[in-house]
mmCIF file of C-alpha atoms and ligand atoms in Angstrom:
data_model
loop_
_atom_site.group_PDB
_atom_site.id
_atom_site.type_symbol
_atom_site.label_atom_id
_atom_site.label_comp_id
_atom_site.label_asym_id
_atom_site.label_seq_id
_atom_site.Cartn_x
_atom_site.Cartn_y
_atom_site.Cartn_z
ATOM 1 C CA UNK A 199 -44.742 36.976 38.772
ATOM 2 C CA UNK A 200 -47.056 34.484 37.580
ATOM 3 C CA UNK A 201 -46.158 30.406 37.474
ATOM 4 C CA UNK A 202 -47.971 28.620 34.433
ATOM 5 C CA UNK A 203 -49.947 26.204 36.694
ATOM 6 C CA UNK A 204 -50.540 22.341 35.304
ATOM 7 C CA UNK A 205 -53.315 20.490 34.666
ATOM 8 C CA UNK A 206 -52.353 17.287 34.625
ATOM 9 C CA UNK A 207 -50.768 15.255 37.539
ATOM 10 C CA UNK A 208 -46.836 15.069 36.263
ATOM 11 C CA UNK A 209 -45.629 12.005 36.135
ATOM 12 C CA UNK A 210 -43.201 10.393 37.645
ATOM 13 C CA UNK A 211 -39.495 12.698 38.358
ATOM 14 C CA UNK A 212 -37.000 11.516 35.469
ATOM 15 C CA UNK A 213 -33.765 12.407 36.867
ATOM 16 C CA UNK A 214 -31.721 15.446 35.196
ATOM 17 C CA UNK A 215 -29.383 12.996 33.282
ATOM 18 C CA UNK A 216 -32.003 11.002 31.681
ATOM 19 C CA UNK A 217 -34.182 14.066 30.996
ATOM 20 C CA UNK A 218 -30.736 15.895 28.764
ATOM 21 C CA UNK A 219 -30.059 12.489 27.500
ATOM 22 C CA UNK A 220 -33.434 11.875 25.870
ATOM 23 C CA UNK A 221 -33.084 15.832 24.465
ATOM 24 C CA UNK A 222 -30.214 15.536 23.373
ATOM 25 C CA UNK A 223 -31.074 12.114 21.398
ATOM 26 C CA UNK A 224 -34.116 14.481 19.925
ATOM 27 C CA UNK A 225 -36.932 13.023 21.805
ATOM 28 C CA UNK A 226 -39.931 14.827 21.655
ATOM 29 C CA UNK A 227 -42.103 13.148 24.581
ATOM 30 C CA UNK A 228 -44.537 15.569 26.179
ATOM 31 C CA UNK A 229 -43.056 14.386 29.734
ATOM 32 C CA UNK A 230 -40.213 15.158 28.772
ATOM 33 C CA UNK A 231 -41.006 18.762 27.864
ATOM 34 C CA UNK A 232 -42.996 19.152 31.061
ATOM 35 C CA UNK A 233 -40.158 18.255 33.555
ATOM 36 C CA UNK A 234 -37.997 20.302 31.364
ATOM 37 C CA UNK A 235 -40.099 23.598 31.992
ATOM 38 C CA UNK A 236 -39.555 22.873 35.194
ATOM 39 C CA UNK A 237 -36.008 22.949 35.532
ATOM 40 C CA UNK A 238 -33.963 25.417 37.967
ATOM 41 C CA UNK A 239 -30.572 26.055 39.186
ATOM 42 C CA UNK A 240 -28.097 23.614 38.233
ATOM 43 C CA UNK A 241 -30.509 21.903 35.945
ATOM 44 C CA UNK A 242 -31.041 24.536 33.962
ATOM 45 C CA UNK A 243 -27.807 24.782 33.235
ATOM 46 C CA UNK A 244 -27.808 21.992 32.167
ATOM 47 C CA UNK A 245 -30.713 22.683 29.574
ATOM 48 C CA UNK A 246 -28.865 25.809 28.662
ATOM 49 C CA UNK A 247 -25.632 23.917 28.228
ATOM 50 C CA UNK A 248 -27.630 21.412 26.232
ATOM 51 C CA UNK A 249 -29.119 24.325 24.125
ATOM 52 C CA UNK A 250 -25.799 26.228 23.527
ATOM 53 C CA UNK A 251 -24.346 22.813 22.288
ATOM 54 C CA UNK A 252 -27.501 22.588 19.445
ATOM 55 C CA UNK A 253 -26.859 26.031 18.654
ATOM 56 C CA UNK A 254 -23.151 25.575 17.996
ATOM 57 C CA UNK A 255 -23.761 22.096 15.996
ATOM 58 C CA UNK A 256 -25.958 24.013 13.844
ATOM 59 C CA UNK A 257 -24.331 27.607 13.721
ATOM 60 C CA UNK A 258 -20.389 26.738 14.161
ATOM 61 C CA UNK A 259 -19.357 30.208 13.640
ATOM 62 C CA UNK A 260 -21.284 31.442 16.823
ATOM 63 C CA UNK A 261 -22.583 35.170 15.570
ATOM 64 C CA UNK A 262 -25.364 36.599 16.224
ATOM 65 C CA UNK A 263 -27.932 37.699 14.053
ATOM 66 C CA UNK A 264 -28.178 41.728 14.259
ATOM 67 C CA UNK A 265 -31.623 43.146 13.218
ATOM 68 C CA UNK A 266 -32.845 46.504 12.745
ATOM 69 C CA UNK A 267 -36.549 47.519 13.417
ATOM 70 C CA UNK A 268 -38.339 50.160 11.695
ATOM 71 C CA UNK A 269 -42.020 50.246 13.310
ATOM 72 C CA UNK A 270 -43.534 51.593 10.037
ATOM 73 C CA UNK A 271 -47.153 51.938 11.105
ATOM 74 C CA UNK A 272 -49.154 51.373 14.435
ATOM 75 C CA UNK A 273 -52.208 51.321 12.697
ATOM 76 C CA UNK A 274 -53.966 47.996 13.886
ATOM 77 C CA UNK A 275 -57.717 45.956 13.342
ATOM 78 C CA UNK A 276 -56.757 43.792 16.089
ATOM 79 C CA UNK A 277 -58.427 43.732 19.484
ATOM 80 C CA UNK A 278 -55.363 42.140 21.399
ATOM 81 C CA UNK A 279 -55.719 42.478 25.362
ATOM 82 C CA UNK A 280 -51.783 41.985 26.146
ATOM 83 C CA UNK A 281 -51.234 44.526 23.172
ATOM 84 C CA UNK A 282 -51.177 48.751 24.118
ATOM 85 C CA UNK A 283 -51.556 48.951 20.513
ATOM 86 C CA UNK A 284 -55.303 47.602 20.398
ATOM 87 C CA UNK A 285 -57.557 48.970 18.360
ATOM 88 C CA UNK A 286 -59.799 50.147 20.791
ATOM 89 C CA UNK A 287 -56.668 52.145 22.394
ATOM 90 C CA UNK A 288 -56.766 55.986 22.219
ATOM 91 C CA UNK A 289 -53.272 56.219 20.836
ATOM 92 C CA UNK A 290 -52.080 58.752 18.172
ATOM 93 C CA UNK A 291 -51.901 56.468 14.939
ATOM 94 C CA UNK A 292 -49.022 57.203 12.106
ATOM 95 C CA UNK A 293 -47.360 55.654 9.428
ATOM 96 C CA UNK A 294 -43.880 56.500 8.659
ATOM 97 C CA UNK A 295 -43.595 57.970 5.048
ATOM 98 C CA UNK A 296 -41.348 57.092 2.514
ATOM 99 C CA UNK A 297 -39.050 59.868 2.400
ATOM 100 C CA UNK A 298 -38.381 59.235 5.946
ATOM 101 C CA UNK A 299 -38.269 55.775 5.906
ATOM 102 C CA UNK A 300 -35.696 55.824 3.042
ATOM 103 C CA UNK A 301 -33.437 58.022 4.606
ATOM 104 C CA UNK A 302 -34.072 55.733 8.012
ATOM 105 C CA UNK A 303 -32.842 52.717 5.957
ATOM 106 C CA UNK A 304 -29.998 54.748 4.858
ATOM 107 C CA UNK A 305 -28.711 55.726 7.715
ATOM 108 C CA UNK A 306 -28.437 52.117 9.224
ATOM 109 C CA UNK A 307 -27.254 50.410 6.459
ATOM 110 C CA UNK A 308 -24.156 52.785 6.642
ATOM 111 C CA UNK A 309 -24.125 51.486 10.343
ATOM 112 C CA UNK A 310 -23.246 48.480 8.699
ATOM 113 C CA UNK A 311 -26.899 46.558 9.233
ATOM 114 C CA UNK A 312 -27.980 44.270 6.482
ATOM 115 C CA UNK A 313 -30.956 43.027 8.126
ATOM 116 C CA UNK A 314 -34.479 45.355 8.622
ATOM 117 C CA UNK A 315 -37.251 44.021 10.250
ATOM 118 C CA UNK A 316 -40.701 46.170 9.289
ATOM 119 C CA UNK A 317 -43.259 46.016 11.871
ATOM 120 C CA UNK A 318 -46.655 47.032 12.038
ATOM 121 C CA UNK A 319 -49.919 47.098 13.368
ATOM 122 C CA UNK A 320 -52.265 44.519 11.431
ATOM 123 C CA UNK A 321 -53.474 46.648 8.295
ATOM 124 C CA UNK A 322 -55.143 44.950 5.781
ATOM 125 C CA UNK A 323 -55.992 47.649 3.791
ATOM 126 C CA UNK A 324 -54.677 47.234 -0.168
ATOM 127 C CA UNK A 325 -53.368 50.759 0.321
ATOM 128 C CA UNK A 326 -51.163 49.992 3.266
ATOM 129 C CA UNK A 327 -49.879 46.540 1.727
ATOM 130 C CA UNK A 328 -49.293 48.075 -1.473
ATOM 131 C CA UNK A 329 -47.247 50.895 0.366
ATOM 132 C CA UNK A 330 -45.222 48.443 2.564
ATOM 133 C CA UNK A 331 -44.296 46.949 -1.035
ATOM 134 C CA UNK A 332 -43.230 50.321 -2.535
ATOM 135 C CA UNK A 333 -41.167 50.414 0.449
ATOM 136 C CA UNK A 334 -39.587 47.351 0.418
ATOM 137 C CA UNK A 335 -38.439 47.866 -3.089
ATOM 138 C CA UNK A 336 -37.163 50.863 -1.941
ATOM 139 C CA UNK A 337 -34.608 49.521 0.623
ATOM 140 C CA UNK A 338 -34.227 46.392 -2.159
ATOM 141 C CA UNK A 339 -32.878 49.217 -4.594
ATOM 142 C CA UNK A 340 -30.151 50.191 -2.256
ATOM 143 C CA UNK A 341 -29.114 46.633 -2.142
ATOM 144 C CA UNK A 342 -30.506 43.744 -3.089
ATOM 145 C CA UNK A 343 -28.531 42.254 -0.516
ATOM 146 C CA UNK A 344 -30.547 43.517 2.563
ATOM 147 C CA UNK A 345 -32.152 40.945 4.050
ATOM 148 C CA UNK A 346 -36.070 42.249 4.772
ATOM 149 C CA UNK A 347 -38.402 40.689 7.212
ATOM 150 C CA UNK A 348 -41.922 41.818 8.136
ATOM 151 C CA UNK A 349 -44.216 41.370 11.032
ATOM 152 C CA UNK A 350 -47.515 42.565 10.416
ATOM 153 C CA UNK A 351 -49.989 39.995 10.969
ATOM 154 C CA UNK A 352 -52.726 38.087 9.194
ATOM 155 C CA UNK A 353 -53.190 38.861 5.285
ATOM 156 C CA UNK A 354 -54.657 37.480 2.470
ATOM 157 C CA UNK A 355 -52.557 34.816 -0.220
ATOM 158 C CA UNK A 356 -52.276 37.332 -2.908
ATOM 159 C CA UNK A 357 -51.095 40.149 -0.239
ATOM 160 C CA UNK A 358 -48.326 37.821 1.258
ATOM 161 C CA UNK A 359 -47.520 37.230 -2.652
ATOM 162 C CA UNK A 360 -47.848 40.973 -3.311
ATOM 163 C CA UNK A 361 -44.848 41.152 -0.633
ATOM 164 C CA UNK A 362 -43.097 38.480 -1.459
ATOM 165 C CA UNK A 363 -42.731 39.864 -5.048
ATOM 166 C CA UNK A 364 -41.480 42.917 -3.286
ATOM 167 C CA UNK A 365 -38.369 41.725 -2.640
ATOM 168 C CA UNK A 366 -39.359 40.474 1.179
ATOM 169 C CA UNK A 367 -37.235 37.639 2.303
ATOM 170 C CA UNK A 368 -39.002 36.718 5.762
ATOM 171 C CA UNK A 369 -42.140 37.115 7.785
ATOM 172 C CA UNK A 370 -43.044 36.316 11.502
ATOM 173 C CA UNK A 371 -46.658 35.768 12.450
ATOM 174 C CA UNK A 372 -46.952 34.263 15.803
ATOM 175 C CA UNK A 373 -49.556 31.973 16.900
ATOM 176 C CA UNK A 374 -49.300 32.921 20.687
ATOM 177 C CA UNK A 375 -50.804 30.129 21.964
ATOM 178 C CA UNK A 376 -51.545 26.791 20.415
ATOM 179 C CA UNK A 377 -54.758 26.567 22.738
ATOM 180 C CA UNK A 378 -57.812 27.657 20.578
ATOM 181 C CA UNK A 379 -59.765 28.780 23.705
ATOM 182 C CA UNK A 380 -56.976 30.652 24.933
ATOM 183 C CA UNK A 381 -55.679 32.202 21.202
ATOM 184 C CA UNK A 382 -59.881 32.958 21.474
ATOM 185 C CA UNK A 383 -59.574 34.710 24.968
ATOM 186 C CA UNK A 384 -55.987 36.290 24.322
ATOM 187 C CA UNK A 385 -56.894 37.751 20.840
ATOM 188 C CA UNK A 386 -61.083 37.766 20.565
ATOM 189 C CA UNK A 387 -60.713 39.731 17.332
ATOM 190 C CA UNK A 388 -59.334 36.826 15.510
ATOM 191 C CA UNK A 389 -58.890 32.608 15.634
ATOM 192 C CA UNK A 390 -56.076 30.640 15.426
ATOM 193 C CA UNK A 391 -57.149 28.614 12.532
ATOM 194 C CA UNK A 392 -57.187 31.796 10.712
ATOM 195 C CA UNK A 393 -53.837 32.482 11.744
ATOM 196 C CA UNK A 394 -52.282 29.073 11.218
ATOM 197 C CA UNK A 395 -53.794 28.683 7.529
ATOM 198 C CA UNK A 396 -51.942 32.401 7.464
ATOM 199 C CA UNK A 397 -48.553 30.783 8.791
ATOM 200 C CA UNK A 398 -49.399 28.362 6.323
ATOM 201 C CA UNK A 399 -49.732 30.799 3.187
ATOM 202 C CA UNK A 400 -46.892 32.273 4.282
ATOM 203 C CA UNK A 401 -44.572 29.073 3.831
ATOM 204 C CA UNK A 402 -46.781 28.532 0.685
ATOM 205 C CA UNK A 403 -45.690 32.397 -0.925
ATOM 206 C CA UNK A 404 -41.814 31.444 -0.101
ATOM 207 C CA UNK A 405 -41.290 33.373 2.779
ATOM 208 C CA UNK A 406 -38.589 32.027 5.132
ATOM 209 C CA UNK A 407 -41.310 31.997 8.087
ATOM 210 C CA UNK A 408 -40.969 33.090 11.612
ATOM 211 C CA UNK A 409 -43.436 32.007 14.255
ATOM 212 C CA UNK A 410 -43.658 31.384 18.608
ATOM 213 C CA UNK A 411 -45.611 31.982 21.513
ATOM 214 C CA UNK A 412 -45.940 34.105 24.564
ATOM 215 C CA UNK A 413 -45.562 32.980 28.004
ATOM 216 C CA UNK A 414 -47.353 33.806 31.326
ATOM 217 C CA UNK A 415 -50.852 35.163 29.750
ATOM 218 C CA UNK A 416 -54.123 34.593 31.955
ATOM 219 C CA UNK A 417 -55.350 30.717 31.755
ATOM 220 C CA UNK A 418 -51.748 29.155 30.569
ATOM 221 C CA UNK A 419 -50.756 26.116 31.499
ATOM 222 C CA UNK A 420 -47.508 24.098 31.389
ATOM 223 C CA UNK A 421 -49.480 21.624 29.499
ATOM 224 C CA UNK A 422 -50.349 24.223 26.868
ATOM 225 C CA UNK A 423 -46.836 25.275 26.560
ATOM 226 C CA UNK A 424 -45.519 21.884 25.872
ATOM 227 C CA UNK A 425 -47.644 21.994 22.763
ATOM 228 C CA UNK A 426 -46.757 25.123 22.055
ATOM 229 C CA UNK A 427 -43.144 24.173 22.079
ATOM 230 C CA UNK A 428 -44.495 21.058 20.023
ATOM 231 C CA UNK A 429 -46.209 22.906 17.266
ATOM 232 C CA UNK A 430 -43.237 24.783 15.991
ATOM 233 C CA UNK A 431 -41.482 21.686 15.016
ATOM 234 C CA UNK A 432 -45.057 21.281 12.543
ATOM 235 C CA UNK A 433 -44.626 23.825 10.440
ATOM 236 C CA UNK A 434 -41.351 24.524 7.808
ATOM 237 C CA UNK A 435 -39.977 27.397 10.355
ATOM 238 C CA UNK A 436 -36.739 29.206 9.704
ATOM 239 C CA UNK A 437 -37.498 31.274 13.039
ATOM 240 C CA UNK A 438 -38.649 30.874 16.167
ATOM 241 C CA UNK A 439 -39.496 32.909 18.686
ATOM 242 C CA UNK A 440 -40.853 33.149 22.470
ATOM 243 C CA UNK A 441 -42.077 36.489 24.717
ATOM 244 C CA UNK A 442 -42.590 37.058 28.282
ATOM 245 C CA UNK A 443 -45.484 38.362 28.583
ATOM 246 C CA UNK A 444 -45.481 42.185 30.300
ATOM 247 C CA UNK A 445 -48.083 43.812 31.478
ATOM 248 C CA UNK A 446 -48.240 47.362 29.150
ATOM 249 C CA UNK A 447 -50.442 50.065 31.174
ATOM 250 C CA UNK A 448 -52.327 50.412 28.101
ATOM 251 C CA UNK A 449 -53.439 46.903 27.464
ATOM 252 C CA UNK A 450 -56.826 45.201 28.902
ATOM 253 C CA UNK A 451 -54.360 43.047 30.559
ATOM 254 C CA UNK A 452 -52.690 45.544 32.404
ATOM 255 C CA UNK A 453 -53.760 44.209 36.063
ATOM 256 C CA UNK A 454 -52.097 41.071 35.444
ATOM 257 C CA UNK A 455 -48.688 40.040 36.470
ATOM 258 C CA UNK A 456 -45.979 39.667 34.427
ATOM 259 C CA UNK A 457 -44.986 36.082 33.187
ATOM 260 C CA UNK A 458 -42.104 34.016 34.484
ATOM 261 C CA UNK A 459 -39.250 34.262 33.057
ATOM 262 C CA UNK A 460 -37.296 31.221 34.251
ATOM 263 C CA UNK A 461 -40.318 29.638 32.122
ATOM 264 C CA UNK A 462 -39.470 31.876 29.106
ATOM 265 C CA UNK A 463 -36.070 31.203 29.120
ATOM 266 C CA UNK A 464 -36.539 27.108 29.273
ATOM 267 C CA UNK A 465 -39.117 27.259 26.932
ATOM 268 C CA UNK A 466 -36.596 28.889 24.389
ATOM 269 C CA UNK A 467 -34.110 26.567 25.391
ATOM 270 C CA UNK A 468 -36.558 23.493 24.330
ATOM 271 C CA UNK A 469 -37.618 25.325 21.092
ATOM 272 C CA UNK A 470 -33.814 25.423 20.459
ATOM 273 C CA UNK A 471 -33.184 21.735 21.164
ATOM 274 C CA UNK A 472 -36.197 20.784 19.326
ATOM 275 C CA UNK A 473 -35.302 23.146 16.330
ATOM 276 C CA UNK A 474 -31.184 23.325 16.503
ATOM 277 C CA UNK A 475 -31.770 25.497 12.822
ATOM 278 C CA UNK A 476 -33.741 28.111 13.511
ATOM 279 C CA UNK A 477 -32.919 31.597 14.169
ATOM 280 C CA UNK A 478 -34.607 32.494 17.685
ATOM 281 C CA UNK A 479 -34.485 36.485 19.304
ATOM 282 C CA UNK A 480 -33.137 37.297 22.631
ATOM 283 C CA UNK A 481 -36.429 40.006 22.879
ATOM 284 C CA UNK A 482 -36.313 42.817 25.053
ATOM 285 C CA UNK A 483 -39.236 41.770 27.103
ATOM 286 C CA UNK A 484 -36.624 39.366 28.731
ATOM 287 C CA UNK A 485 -34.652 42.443 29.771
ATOM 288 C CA UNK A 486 -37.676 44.053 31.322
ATOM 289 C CA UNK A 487 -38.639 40.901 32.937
ATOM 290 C CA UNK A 488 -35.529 40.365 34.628
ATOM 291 C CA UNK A 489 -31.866 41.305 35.044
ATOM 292 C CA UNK A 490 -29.356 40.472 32.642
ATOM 293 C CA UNK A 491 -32.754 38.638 30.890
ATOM 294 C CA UNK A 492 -31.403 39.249 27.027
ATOM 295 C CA UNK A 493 -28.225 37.278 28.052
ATOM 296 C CA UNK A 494 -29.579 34.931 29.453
ATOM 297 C CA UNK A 495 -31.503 34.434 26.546
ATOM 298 C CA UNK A 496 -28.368 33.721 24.599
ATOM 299 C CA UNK A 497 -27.109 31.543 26.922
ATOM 300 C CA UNK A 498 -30.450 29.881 26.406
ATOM 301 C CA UNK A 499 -29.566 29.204 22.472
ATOM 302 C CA UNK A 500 -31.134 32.362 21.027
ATOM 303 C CA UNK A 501 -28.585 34.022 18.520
ATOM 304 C CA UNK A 502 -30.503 37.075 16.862
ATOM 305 C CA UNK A 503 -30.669 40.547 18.546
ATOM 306 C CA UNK A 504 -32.575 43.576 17.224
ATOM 307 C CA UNK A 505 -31.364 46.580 17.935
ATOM 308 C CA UNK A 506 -34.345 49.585 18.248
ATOM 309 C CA UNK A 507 -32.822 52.353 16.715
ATOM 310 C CA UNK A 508 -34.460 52.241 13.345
ATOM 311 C CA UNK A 509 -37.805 54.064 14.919
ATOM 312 C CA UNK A 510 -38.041 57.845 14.972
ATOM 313 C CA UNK A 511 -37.658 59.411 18.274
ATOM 314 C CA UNK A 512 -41.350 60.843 17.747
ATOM 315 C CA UNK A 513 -43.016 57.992 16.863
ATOM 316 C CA UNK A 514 -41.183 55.484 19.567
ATOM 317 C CA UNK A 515 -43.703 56.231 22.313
ATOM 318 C CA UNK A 516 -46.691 55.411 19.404
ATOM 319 C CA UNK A 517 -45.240 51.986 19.505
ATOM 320 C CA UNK A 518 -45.957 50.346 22.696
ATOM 321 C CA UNK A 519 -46.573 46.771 22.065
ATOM 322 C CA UNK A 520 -45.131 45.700 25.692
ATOM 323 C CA UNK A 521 -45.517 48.785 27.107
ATOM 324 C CA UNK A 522 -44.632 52.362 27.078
ATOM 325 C CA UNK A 523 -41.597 52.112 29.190
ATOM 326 C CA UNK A 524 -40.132 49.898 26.913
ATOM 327 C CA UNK A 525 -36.878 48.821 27.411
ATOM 328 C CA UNK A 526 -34.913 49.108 24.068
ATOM 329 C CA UNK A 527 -31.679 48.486 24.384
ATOM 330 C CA UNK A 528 -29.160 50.115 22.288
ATOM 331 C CA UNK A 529 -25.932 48.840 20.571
ATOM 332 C CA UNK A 530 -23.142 49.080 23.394
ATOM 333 C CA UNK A 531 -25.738 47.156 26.148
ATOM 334 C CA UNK A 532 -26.353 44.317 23.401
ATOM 335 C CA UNK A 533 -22.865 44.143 22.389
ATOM 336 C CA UNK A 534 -21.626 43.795 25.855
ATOM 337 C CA UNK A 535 -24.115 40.674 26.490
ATOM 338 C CA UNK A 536 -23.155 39.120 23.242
ATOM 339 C CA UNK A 537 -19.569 39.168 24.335
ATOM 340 C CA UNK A 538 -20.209 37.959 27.649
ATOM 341 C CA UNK A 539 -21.940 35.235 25.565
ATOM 342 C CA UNK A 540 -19.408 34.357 23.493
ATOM 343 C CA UNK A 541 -20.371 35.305 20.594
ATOM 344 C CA UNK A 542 -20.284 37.915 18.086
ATOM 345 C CA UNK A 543 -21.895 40.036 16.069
ATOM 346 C CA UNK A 544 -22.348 39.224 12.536
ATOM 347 C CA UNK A 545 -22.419 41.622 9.775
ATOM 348 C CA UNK A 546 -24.272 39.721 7.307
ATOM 349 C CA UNK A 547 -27.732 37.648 7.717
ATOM 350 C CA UNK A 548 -27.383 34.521 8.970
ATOM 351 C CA UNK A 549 -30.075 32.927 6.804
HETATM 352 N N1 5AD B 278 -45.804 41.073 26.307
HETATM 353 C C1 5AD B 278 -44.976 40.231 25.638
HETATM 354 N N2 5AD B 278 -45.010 40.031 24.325
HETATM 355 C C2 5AD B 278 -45.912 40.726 23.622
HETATM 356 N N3 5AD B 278 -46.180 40.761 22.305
HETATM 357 C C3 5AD B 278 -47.183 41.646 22.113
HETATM 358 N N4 5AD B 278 -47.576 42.185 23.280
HETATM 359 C C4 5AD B 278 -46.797 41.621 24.240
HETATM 360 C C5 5AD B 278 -46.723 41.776 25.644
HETATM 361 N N5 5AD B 278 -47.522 42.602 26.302
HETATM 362 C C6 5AD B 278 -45.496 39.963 21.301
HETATM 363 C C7 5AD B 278 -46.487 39.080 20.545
HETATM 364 C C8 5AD B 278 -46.506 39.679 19.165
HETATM 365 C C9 5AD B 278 -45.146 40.316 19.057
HETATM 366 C C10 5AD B 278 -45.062 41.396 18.019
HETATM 367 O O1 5AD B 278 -44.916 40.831 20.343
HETATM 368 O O2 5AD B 278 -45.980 37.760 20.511
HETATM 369 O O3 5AD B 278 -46.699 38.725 18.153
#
């Protein structure tokens, strides 16, 4: 696995006390942050400890957010090397129609799960934005009370409106990396001003906005993930999130190694710290980058887990942001690390 290397000399070793007591006072300092990456064994529990203790300030009655995703379209105009879902990729492209998607929706809500998450490809196309409205009015009509969030990349003001009109109550649009050479390298079809005046249109069309950052991709630095970790406290976020990078055998970065998850998990533990209110994923990547990776995410201060049974069987395999192998864990495997958590499930969104 890869290690983020640094740049910059660190500076001199603040001892583990100091380090949690400046945290836990709220201090920002980029030092700070560094030494705090670095963390292992008994310090890091002591991060973790640090982050669980944010988490419960902020969300007393300890649930977990459950999510559903529906992977409505692999259809994508972006060039992403870490993605398997690149443009450029010779994979069978679909859209899930409406019939099925209704009856999709209807199936988990009577599961009990009040939150969907849509995901997509990036699709700019007025026909596929006005479709992904139609079908968020759709699930809307079986109850208003469903809490909706979409992922599907950069649009235009009036398409994020278009949404938000919908009935769509959140969006996540990650920024990746908050290094414009590296956002350049990572993603060459696309720049991360344009993405951050997107985060920013987002916030402006009244989404509650999700955003975050991958770890371990060719070029990172510690350096660059301290300002990653910085720049979510920048913008209004409701939701945070962080990946491990994994090497999919489809993606132009398939050679590389996968990204460190001790890393991963600190850096979600600072974003929690740093952002005690936000709602923050325990992602499967963790799970495929490590064992027991998801819980340890929640131990790490996330508290949302999506559950992948909202994808038809047939279309899974079309999906393969990480990788084809995916590891999507169903309800019994993220129940049990919930428990051993302690927390619980909720039934109802959390925001
Ligand atoms: N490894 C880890 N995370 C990934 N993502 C996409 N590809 C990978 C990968 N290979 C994350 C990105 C994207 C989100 C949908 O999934 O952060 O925004």
């Amino acid at each position: 696995m890869s290690m983020a290397k640094t740049i910059h000399p660190t500076s001199e070793k603040i001892s583990i006390s100091s380090l949690i007591e400046s945290l836990r006072s709220g201090s920002n300092d980029a030092d700070v942050i560094h030494q705090a990456l670095l963390c292992r064994n008994e310090d890091q529990e002591q991060l973790f400890s640090l982050a669980r203790e944010k988490r419960s300030e902020a969300f007393p009655k300890e649930e977990v957010e459950v999510r559903s995703v529906i992977e409505l379209s692999n259809v994508c105009q972006q060039s992403c090397n870490y993605c398997s879902m690149a443009k450029e990729s010779d994979l069978k492209r679909y859209v899930i129609r409406q019939d099925a998607l209704s009856e999709l929706v209807g199936f988990l809500y009577s599961k009990g799960r009040r939150v969907i998450l849509l995901q997509s490809g990036e699709n700019s196309s007025d026909r596929f934005i006005e479709y992904t409205a139609t079908c968020i009015r759709g699930i809307k009509q079986l109850d208003n009370n469903i809490e909706t969030i979409l992922c599907m990349g950069n649009l235009s003001p009036a398409q994020y409106r278009l949404l938000k009109s919908a009935g769509a109550d959140r969006y996540i649009l990650k920024f990746e990396s908050s290094n414009p050479s590296l956002y350049s390298e990572w993603k060459p079809s696309d720049t991360l001003t344009d993405r951050m005046v997107c985060l920013q249109d987002l916030v402006d069309a009244g989404f509650k906005v999700g955003s975050g950052s991958m770890i371990g991709l060719p070029g990172q630095t510690l350096d660059d993930i301290v300002e990653d970790i910085l720049t979510i406290g920048k913008y209004n976020l409701s939701m945070m999130s962080c990946t491990v990078f994994i090497p999919g055998e489809k993606c132009n970065y398939h050679d590389h190694p996968m990204g460190d998850l001790e890393t991963t998990l600190n850096t979600m533990a600072l974003m929690r710290i740093l952002n005690p209110h936000c709602l923050m994923p325990t992602t499967s990547c963790l799970e495929k980058a490590g064992a027991n990776g998801q819980f340890r995410g929640l131990m790490a201060g996330a508290n949302t887990v999506t559950i992948h049974d909202g994808t038809p069987e047939k279309f899974r395999e079309l999906f393969p942001i990480y990788s084809s192998s995916r590891c999507t864990p169903d309800m019994s495997h993220m129940e049990n690390a919930v428990l051993r958590a302690n927390l619980k499930l909720g039934k109802a969104p959390l925001i």
